[in-house]
Structures are given as C-alpha cells and as structure tokens.
Coordinates of C-alpha atoms in Angstrom, one line a residue:
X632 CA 0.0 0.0 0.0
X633 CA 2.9 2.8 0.8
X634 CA 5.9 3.2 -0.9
X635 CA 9.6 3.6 0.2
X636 CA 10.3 5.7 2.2
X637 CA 13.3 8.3 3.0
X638 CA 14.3 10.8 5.8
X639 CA 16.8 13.2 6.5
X640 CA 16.9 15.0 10.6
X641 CA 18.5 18.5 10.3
X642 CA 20.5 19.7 13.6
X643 CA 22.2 22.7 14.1
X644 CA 25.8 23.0 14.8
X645 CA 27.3 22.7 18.1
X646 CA 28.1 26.1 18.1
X647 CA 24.7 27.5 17.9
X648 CA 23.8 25.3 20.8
X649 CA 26.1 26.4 23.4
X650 CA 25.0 29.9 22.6
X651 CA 21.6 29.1 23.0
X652 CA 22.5 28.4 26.9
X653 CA 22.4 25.4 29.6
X654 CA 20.4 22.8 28.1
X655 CA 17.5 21.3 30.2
X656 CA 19.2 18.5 31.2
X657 CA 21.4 20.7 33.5
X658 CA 19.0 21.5 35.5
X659 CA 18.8 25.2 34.4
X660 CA 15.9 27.2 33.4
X661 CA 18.2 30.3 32.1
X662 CA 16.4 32.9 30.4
X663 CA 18.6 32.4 27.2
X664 CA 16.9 29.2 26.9
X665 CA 13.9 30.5 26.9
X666 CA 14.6 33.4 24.7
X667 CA 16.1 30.4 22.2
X668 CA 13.0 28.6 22.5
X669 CA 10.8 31.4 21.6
X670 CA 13.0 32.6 18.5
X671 CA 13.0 29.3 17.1
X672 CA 9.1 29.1 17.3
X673 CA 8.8 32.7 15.8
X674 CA 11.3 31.2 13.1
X675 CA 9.2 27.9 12.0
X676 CA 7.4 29.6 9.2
X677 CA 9.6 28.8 6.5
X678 CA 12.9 30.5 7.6
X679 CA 14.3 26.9 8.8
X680 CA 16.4 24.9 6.6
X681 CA 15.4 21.7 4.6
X682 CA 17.2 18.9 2.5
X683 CA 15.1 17.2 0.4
X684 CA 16.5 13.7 -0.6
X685 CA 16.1 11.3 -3.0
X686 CA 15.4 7.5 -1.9
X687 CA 18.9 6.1 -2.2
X688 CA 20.5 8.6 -4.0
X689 CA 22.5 9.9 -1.1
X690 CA 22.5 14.0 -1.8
X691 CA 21.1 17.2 -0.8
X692 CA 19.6 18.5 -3.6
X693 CA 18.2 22.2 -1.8
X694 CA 21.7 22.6 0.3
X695 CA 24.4 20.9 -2.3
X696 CA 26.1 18.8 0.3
X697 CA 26.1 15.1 0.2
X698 CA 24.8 13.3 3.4
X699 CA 27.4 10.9 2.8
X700 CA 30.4 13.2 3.9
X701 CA 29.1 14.6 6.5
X702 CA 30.4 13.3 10.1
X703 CA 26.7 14.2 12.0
X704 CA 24.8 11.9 9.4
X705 CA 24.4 8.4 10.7
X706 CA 23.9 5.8 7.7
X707 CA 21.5 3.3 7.0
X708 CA 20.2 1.1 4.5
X709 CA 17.1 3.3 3.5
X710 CA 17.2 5.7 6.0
X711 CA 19.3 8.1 6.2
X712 CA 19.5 10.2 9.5
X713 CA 21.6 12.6 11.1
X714 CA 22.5 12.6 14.8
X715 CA 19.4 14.2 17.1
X716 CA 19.6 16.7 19.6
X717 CA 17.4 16.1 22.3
X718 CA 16.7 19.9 22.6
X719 CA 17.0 21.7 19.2
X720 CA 14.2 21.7 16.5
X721 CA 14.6 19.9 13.7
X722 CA 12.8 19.8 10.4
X723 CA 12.3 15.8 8.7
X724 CA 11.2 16.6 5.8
X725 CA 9.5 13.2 4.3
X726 CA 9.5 11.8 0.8
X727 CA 7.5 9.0 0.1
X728 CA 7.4 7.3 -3.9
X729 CA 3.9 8.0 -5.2
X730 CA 2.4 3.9 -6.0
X731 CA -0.6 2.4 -6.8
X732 CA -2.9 3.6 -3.5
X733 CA -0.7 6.0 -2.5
X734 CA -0.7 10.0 -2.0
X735 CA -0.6 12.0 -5.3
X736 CA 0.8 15.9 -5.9
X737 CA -2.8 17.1 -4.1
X738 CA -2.3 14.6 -1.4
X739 CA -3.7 11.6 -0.3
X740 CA -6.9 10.2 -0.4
X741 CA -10.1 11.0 1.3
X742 CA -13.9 9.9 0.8
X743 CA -15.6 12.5 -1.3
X744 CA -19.4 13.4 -1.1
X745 CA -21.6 12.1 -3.5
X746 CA -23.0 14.3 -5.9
X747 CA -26.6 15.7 -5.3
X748 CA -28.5 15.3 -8.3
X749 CA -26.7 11.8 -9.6
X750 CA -29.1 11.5 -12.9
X751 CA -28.3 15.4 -14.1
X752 CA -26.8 15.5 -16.9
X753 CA -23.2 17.7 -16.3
X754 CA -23.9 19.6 -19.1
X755 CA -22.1 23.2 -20.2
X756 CA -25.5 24.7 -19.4
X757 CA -25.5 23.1 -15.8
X758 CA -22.3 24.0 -15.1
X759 CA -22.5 27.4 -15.7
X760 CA -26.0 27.7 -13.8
X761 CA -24.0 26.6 -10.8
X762 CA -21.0 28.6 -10.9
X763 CA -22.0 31.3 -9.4
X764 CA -23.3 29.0 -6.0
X765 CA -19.4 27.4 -6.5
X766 CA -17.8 30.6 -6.0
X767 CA -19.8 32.1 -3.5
X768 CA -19.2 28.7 -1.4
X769 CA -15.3 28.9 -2.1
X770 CA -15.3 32.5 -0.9
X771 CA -17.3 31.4 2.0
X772 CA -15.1 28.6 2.7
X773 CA -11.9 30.1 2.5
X774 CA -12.8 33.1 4.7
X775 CA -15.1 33.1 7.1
X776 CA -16.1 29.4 7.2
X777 CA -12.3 28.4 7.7
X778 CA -11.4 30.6 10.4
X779 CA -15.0 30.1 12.4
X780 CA -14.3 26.3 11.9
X781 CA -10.5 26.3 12.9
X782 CA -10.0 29.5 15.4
X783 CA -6.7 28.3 16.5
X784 CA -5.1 29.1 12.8
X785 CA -6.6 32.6 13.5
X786 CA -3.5 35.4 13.8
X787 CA -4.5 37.3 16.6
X788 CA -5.2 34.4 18.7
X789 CA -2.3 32.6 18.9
X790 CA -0.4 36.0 19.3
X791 CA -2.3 36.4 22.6
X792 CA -1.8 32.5 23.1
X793 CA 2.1 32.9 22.5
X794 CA 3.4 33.1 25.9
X795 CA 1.1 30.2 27.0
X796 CA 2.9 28.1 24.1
X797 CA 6.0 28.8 24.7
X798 CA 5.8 27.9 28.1
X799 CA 3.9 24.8 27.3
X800 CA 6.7 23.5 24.5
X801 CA 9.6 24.7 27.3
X802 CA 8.1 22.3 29.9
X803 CA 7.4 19.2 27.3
X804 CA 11.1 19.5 27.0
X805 CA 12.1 20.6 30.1
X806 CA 9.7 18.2 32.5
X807 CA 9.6 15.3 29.6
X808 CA 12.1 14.6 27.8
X809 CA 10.6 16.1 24.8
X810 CA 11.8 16.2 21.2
X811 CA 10.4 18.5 18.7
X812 CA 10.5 17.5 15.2
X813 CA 8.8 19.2 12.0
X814 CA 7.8 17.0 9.6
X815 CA 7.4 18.1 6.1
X816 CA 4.0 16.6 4.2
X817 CA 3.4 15.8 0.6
X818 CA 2.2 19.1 0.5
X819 CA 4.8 20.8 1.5
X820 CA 3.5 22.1 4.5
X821 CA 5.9 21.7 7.7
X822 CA 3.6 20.0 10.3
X823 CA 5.2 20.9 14.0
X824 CA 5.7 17.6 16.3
X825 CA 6.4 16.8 19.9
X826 CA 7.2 13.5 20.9
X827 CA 8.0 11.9 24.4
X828 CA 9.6 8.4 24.6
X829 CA 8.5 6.4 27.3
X830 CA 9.7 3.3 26.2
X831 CA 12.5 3.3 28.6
X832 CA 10.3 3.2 31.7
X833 CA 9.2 0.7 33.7
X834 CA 5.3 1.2 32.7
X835 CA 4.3 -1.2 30.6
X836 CA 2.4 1.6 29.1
X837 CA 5.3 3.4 28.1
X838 CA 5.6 0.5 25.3
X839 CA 2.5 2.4 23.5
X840 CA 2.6 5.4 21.4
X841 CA -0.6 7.9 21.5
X842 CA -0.8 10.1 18.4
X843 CA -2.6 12.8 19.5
X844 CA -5.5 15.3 17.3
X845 CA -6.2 18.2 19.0
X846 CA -9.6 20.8 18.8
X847 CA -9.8 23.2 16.9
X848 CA -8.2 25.9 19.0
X849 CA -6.2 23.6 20.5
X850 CA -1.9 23.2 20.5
X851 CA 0.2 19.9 21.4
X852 CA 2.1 23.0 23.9
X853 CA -1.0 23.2 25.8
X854 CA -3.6 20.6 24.4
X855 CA -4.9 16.6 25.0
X856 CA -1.3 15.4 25.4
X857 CA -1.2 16.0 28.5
X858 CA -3.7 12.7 29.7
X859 CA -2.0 9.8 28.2
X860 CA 1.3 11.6 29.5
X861 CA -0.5 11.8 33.0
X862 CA -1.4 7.9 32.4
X863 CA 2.3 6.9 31.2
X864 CA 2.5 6.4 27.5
X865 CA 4.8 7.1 25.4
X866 CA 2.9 10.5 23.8
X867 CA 2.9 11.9 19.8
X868 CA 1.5 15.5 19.5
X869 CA 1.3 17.8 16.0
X870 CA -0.4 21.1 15.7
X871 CA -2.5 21.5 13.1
X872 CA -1.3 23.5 9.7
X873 CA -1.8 26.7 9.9
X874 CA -1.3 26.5 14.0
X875 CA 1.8 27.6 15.8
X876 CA 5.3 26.0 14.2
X877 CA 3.1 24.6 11.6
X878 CA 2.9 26.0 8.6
X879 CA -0.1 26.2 5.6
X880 CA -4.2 26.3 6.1
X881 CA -6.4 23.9 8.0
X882 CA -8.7 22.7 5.0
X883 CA -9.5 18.7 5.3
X884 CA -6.9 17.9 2.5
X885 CA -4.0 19.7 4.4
X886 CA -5.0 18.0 7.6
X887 CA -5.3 14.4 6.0
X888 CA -1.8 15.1 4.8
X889 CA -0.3 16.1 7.8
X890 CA -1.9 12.9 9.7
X891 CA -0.2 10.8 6.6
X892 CA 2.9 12.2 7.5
X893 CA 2.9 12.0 11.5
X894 CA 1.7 8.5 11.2
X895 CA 4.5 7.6 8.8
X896 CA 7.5 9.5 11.4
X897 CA 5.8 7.5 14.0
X898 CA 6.3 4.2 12.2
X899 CA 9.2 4.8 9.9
X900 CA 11.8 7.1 12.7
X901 CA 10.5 6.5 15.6
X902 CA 10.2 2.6 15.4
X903 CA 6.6 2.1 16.6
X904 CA 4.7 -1.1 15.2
X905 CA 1.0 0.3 13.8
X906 CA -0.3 -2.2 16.4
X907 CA 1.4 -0.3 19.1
X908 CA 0.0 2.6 18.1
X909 CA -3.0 4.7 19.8
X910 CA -5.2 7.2 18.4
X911 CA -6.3 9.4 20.2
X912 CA -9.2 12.7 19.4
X913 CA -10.3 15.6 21.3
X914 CA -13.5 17.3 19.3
X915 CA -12.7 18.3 15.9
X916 CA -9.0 16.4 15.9
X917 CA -11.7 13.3 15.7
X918 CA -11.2 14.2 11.4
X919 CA -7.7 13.3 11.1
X920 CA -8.2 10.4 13.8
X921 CA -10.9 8.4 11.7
X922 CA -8.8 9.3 8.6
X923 CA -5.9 7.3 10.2
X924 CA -7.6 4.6 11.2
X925 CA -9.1 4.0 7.9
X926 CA -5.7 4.6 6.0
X927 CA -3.4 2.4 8.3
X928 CA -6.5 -0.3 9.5
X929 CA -3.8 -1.7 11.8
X930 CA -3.3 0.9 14.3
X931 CA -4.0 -1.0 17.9
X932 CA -7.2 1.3 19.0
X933 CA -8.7 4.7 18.6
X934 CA -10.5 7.2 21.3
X935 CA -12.5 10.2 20.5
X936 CA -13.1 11.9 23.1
X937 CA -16.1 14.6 22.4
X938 CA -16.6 14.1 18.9
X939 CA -18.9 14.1 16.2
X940 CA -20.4 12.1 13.3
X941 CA -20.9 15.4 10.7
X942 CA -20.1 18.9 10.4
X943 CA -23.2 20.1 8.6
X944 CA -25.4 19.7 11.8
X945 CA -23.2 21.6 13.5
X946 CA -22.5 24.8 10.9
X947 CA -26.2 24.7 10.7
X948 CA -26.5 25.6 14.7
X949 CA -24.8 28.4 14.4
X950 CA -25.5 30.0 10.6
X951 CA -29.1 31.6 10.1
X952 CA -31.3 29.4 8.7
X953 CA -31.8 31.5 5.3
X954 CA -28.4 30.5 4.4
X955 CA -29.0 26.8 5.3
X956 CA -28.6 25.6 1.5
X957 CA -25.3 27.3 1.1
X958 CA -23.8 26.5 4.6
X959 CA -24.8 22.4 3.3
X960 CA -23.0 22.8 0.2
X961 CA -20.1 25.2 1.6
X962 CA -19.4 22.2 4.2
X963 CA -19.9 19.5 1.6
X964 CA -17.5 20.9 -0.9
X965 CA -14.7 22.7 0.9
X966 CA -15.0 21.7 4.8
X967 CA -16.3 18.1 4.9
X968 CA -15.5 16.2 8.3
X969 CA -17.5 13.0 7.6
X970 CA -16.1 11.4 10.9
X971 CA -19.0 8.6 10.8
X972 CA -18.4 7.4 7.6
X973 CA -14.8 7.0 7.9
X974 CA -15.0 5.2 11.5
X975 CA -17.1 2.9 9.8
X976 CA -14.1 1.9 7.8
X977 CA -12.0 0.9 10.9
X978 CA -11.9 -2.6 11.9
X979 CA -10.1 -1.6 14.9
X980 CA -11.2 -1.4 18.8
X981 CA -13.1 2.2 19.4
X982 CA -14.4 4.3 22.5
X983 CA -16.0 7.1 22.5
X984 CA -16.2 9.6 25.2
X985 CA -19.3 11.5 25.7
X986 CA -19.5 15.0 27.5
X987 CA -23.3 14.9 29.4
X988 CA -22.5 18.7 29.6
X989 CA -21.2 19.4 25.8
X990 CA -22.4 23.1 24.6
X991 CA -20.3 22.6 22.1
X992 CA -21.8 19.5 19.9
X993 CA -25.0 19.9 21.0
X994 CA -27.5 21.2 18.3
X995 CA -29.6 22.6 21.4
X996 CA -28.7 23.0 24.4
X997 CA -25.9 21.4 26.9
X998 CA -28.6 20.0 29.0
X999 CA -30.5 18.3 25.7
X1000 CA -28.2 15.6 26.1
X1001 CA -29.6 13.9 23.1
X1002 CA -28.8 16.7 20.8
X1003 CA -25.3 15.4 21.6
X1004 CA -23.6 14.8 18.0
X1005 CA -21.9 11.6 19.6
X1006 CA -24.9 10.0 19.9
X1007 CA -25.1 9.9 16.4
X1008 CA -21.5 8.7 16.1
X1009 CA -22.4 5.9 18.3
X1010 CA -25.3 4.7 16.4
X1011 CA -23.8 4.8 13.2
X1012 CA -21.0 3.0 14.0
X1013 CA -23.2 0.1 15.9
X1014 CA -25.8 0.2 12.9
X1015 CA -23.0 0.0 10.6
X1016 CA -21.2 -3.0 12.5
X1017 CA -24.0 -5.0 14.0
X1018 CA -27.0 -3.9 11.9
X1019 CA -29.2 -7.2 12.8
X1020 CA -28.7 -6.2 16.3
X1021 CA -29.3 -2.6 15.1
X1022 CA -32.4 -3.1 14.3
X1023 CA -36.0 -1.8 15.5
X1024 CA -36.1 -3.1 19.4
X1025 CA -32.5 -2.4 19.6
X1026 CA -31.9 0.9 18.3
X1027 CA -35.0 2.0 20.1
X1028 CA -33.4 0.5 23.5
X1029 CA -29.9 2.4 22.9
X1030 CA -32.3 5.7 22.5
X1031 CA -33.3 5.0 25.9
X1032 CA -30.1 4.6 27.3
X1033 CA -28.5 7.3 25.3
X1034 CA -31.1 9.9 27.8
X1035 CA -29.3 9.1 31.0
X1036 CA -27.8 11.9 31.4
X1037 CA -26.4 10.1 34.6
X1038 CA -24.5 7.0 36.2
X1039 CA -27.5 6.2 37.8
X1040 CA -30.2 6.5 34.9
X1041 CA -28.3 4.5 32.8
X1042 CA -27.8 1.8 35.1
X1043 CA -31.6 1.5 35.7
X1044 CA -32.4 1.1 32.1
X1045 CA -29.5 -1.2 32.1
X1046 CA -30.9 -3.6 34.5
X1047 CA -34.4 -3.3 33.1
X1048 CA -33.5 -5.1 29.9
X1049 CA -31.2 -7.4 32.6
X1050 CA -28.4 -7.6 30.1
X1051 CA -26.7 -10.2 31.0
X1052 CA -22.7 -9.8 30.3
X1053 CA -21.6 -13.4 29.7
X1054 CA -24.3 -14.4 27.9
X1055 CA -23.3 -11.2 25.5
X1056 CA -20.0 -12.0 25.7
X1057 CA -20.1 -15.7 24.1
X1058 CA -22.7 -15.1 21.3
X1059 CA -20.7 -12.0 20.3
X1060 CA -17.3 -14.8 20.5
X1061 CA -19.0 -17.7 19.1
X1062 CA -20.0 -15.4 15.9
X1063 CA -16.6 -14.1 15.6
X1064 CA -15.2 -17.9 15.9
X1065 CA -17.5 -18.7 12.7
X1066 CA -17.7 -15.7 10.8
X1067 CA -14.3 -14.5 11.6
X1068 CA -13.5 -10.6 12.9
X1069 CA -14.3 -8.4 9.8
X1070 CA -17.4 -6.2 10.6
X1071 CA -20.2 -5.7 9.3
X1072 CA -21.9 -9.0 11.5
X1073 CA -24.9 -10.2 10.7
X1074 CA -24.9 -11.8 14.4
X1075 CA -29.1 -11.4 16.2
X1076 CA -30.4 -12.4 12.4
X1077 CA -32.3 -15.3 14.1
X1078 CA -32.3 -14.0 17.9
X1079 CA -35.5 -13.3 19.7
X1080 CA -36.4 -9.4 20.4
X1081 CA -35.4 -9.2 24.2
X1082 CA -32.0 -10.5 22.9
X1083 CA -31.3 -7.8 20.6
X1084 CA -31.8 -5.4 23.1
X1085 CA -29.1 -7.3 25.6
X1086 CA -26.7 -7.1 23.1
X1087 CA -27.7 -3.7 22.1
X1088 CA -27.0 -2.2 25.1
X1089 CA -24.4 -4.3 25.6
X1090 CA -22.6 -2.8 22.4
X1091 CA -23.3 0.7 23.1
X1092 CA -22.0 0.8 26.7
X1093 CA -18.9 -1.2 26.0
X1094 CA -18.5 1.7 22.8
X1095 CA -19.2 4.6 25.1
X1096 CA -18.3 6.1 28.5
X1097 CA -19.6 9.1 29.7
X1098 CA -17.6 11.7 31.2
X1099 CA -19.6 14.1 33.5
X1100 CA -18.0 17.6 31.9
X1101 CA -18.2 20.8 29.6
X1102 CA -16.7 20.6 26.2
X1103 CA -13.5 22.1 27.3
X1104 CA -12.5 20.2 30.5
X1105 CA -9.4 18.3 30.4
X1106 CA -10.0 14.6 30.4
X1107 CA -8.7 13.0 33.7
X1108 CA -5.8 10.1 33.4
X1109 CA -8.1 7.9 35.2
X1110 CA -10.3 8.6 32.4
X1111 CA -8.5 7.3 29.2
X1112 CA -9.0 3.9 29.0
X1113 CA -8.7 1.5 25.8
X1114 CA -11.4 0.1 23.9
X1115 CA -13.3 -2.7 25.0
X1116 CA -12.2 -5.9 22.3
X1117 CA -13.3 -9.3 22.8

C-alpha cells in the first residue's frame, strides 16, 4: 500500500547550541533558553532549513552537500538520519514514492461526497447555472467558514496565546524529555511535532505510542497530550497547519496530509509497530483520527473523546437558517468532516467519550443531552457493525439509554432489559469464531427481540463512557481507557 520511504533529521551546529545556553538536562531554566526557545518558534514559518533527498541517491539537492560526507549523518540502508539533539528543533522533511494507492501531488486520499443530483446530466448549461453558487461557497469557505471552523489558525489568537505556548513546549522539554521535530507533508507544508519516549520506563504503558489530534483551537504545547502523558504512554502531539510551528491552512486535505505524515515518522523514525500505536481525538481532531484509522486499519485502538459524526449539523446551529442551503453545500465541498463514515471503515477497537455537559456538539442546548452529535456517532458506528442487532427493538433501547444523562439513569435502564454480560459475551465470540473478525456481522439475524436489546445495550456501553464535563474540561488520566475488544 505505501511506498519507500526516506528521511533526513537536520541539527544545528554545536556552536549555535552552546549559545543558545544550559540545556535542560542541566537542571537550568536560564532565560537564554527560553529566549532560544521562543525565537526558534517565531522562526518555523519557512525560515528553517530543509534537505530534500532522494530514496537512495544519497544527496542534498536544496543545500548541495552530500549526506554521505558529512560526520553528524548516521547511515542506513534506506534511511538516512543525522544525529538528534534532544533539545534543538529539527525539520524531517518526508519523501515518500507515489504507487498504486498511494498519496498523489494534491495529497492523499479521502472519501468524497456524493453528488446531489446523480441522474443530471453535467452539461455546459448546468455548469455554468451553478457557478456562481461554486464561487460564492469557495469564498465562504476560505474566509469566514475556515477561520470560524479552525480559530486556532486565526492570527490574533495565537499572538495572545504565545506566551502560553512557549511555556507549554519549554516544559514538554524541560519536564519530559521532549523532542520536537517538524515533519514536512506531501504538500509541503511543515507540520510541527512533539514527541515523548517512554519506552525506557518501567510502565508497561510506556511501550504504547498515542498520536494525539487536538480541537480546533487547540496546541500539542498546551492541548490533549497532556492525559495519556499523565497515564504513562509514550505520547505523539502535531499542531495542526496553519497552528503555531506549523505552517499552511487547515482545510480537510491539508489535515489528511499532515496525519499521513505524522503517522509515517511514528512508524518509519521512531520505530513504533502500527499495532502499538493509539489514536487518540479531542472534538474536531476526531477528522484526522478516523482518517488514520481507515488509512493504516492496523493501528491497535482509537478514542475520540467529544466528537462528532458530521459537520453540517453543527455549521447549521450556528448559521441563520436562510443561508441553510449554502452552509450544506459550503461544508460538503470545501470543509467536509464526515467522521462517521470514515469510522465505519476501521476494523479496529473504538471508545467514544461523551461530554453529558457538551455546549459545544449539541444542536440545542448542553442539558439536551440527546442533541449530543456523539450519539449519532455511536449509532452509526453500531448500525453499521451490528446492523441485525441494530435493528427496530435495539436501536429504540440504545435511544433510551442514550437519555441518561447520569450513572445512575443509565444503570436502571441497564438492569431493566437485565443484560446479562456473559451471555453477550459468548454469542458476540462464538459469531466471531465462525464468521471471523471483519465487521459488518450479521450476528441477532435469528435472535428473539429481548436478545437484541441485551446485546444492544451491551454494544453501546462497552463503545461509550460518559464523562460528566463541559466541552473544554481536560480529560482525567483515570479517564483514558482503551477500547473494549473481545
């Protein structure tokens, strides 16, 4: 499926890094490191150097020197790397062969909408009676609709956010053991990167990688990170483009790209298995986590934690409703996160975390918990993978459970039905003994009513956990768990 692939790490002399001051691993917190810190992030658009290689080759084709002579290059078979510093930034730019299935000059691939009005025929006439609805949605798109949809890549806000950020990246580094690391994607955008190693611990944990997706305001420096660090694993973070050290614009394409490219460093330079690798979603970084799943199906798990199944609910809530028609088709066109339909082309194990007190994915109101967008991820995903069980009594019973808005609610409607666990448990592993583990099952096809509500229920609370919280409150250690698999 993916082609060779080829990467050089760019340090800066020895020199430069004694003037920058006492590295962190002194002990020091000297202004001058700070002061480097914060001129190398004011540096990231563009003004860094990059090598672009070719696979094999063995020379710099942007810089005119050749890898080869160079003492701080280490030397591989099909890698070729030069020696990291633990505290510098570094750019890695990436260069992977274009094959069959893989990215091409746009990028790589995602699921496009279907056209409206299939049986039209796309005649001159028909184009040009919608050209004028094109443009105004591409204007839309690419000024307003972009910076309401992605605030963090907004200017002004992450001038007022900078002090936060550098303080955040400082104690990644500092406190963890952080490396930074900009990764250049097919695009040619530099995606910024932050990765902690905890492979050298004693946590069995540690052995894991989270890649993490943040909102869409939110910075590795200060975002989700900071739980499965709390909870011991080893811990990916990248900003999206457009946001802090990364360069470019946040459109769906440019995203998809820079999760191609994270995913590949993760695998290809830092040595992670795909089965050892976590993804992990807070709100709108839920895109880039369902496209990974579906383009590397082996990754070990994924959590989303407050997301959602579609954006055009959402841009609806918030757009008058005279401009409902061109908010649809802005969204379709331009900005479409179709989370639900690619989750339901992951194999893999999946939770989703629920906020009962989300103002931010509910199309009412917080306390309208079933306005909650999740709940429609949920379903989706369980009609889509047990649609037998899916069916009339059982989506009706998951309805019912999805309006607990507490531990206690949902408990009662769980012992109604009296589920009964092990019972679940070996139809749901008998089936899979048979049938094997690819999904969609056709498992409840001859089961009585009352048993596809038990496994209904079942499903959706081994799929779901709720977390008692606003949109914005950072998710607990405690709280990220992985998937339920049988």
């Amino acid at each position: 499926m993916l082609g060779h692939c080829c990467y050089f790490w760019q340090v800066w002399p020895a020199s430069e890094a004694l003037a920058a001051g006492p590295t962190p691993s002194t002990g020091s917190s000297s202004p001058s490191w700070k002061q480097h810190i914060r001129t190398s992030l004011q540096k990231t658009r563009g003004s860094l150097p990059t090598t672009t290689l070719t696979s094999g080759a063995g020379q710099s084709t942007s810089t005119g020197k050749n890898p080869a002579a160079d003492p701080t290059v280490l030397q591989t078979s099909d890698i070729q790397l030069a020696a990291p510093d633990p505290i510098l930034p570094c750019i890695v730019p990436f260069l992977r062969k274009e094959s069959r299935g893989g990215p091409s000059r746009r990028g790589v691939a995602l699921l496009r909408p279907e056209p409206l009005h299939r049986g039209t025929a796309d005649t001159l006439l028909n184009r040009v009676k919608k050209l004028p609805c094109q443009i105004t949605s591409y204007l839309v798109a690419h000024t307003l609709g972009r910076r309401m949809l992605y605030p963090g890549s907004v200017y002004l806000l992450q001038k007022a956010l900078m002090p936060v950020l550098l303080q955040g990246q400082a104690r990644l580094v500092e406190e963890c053991n952080g490396r930074r690391a900009k990764l250049l994607a097919c695009d040619g955008n530099e995606i910024d990167t932050m990765f902690v190693d905890r492979r050298g611990t004693a946590e069995p944990q540690g052995q894991k990688l989270v890649i993490c997706c943040e909102g869409n305001a939110g910075f590795y420096e200060v975002g989700c990170v900071s739980t499965p660090l709390e909870a011991g694993y080893s811990v990916l973070g990248w900003n999206h483009p457009g946001f802090a050290g990364s360069t470019g614009v946040p459109f769906p394409q440019n995203e998809a790209n820079a999760m191609d490219v994270v995913v590949q460093f993760a695998i290809h330079r830092l040595g992670f298995q795909p089965q050892d690798i976590i993804i992990y979603a807070w709100s709108i970084g839920g895109f880039t986590a369902t496209w990974a799943a579906m383009s590397y199906p082996d990754v070990s798990a994924m959590i989303l934690d407050a997301s959602f199944d579609d954006l055009v609910p959402l841009a609806l809530k918030v757009m008058p409703d005279s401009w409902r028609g061109l908010v649809t088709r802005t969204v379709r066109q331009h900005l479409n996160l179709n989370n639900a339909e690619q989750l339901c082309r992951y194999q893999g194990p999946v939770l989703l975390i629920r906020r009962t007190k989300d103002e931010i994915i509910t199309t009412t109101v917080p306390e309208d918990i079933m306005s909650n967008r999740g709940n429609d991820l949920l379903l989706k995903l369980l009609q889509h993978r047990y649609p037998r069980v899916m069916a009339e009594e059982g989506l009706q019973v998951v309805r019912q459970w999805l309006e607990a808005s507490s531990q206690l609610e949902e408990a009662s409607i769980y012992s109604r039905w009296e589920v009964e666990e092990d019972w679940c448990l070996s139809v749901l592993r008998s089936y899979q003994a048979e049938h094997g583990p690819d999904f969609p099952w056709s498992v409840g096809e001859d089961m009585s009513a009352d048993g596809r509500r038990q496994l209904a229920l079942f499903l959706a609370r081994k799929h779901l956990h709720n977390f008692e919280a606003t949109h914005c409150t950072p998710l607990p250690a405690q709280n990220f768990q992985m998937p339920w698999h049988l």
